[in-house]
C-alpha atoms as one frame of an Amber mdcrd trajectory, in Angstrom:
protein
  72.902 150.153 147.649  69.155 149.958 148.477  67.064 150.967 145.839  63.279
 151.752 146.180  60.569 149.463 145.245  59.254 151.714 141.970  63.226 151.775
 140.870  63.697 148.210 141.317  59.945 147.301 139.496  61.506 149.481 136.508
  64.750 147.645 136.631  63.037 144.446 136.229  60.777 145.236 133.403  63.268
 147.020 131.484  65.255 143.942 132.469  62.575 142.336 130.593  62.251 143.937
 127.912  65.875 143.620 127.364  64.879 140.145 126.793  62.380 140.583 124.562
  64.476 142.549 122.371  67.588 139.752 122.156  64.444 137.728 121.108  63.767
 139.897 118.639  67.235 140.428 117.221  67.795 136.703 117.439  64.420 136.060
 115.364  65.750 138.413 113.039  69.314 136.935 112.991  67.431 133.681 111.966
  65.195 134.918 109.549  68.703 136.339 107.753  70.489 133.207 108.233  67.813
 130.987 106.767  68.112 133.383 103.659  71.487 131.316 102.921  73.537 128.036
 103.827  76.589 129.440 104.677  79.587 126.618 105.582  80.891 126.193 109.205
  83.320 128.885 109.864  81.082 131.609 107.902  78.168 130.427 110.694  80.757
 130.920 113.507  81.937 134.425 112.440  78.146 135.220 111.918  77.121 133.839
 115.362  80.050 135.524 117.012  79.263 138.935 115.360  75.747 138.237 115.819
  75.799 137.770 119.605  78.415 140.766 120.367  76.439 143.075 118.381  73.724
 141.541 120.825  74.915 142.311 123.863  76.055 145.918 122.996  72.426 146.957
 121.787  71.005 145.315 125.057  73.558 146.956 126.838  73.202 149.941 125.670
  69.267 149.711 126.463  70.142 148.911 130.184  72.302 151.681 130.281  69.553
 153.988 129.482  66.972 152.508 131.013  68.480 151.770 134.347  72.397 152.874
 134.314  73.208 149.363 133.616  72.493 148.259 136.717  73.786 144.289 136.425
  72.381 141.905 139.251  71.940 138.301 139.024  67.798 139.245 139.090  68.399
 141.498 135.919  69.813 138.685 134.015  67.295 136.500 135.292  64.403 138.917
 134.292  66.550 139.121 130.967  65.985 135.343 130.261  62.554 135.300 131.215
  62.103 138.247 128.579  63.436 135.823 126.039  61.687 133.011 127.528  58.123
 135.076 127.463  59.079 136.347 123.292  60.242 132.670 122.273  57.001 131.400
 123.495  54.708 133.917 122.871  55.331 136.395 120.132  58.386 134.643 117.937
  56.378 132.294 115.509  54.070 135.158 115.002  56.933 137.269 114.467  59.165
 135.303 112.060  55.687 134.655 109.628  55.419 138.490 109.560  58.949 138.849
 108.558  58.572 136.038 106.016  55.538 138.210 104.436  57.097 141.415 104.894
  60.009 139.785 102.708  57.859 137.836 100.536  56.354 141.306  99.753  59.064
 143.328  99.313  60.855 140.908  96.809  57.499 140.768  94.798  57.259 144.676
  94.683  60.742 145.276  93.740  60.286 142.369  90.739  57.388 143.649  89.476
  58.780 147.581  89.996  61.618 146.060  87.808  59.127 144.476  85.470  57.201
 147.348  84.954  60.579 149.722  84.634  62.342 147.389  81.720  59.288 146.764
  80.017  59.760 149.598  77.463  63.189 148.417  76.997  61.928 145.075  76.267
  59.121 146.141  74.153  62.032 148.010  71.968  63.997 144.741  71.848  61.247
 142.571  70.912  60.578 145.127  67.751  63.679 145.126  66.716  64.111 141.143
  66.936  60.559 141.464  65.064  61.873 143.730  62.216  64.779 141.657  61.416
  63.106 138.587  61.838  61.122 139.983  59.135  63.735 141.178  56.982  65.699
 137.322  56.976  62.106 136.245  55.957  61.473 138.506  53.218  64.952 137.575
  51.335  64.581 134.257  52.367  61.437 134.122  50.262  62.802 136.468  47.657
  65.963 133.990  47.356  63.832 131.059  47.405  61.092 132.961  44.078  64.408
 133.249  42.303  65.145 129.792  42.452  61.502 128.770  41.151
């Protein structure tokens, strides 16, 4: 079936941006993976699940964007929508991700901090009070002795 021109140009660069979301989902996928140090078979059910999850979501997006329309130039555009992210875009990506992570781990330690704190604070009194106590017959028991 002959498509025209302006249906075809919009095939190819949602064919492309197809690619440029695997990228995406990949850098993610790496950022998650680098998290941990998983053994062999844990990394092969994790790539497996990784890359069919993959292909459904960019299905899915081709089958919105163009009715999933599959010719060997849509996979072609789809590689050179990876090709354009890995080179372009992914380091930039993965050091926001890093931040964005870095970030989020800081604010929920020092939301944590800042939650506990009275609970600490009690603690430390109460260590403080009995600390005092064991001192106070301590020197009481050592006055008697004298």
């Amino acid at each position: 079936m002959l498509f025209p021109v302006s249906v075809q140009l919009n095939i190819l660069i949602f064919s492309i941006l197809a690619g440029v979301l695997t990228g995406i989902l990949f850098d993610l996928y790496r950022v998650f993976r680098g998290l941990e140090n998983p053994n062999r078979i844990v990394t092969f059910i994790e790539d497996m699940l990784f890359w069919i999850f993959t292909g459904i979501v960019v299905f899915i997006f081709l089958l919105f964007t163009n009715y999933a329309y599959m010719r060997m130039y849509v996979y072609a555009a789809i590689g050179i929508g990876i090709i354009i992210y890995m080179e372009m875009i992914s380091k930039i990506f993965i050091k926001v991700q890093y931040k964005l992570i870095k970030s989020i781990i800081k604010f929920i330690r020092i939301t944590f901090n800042f939650l506990t704190y009275p609970i600490q604070l009690l603690f430390y009194n109460i260590k403080r009070k009995n600390k005092q106590k064991i001192l106070k017959k301590k020197l009481e028991e050592n006055q008697n002795r004298i």
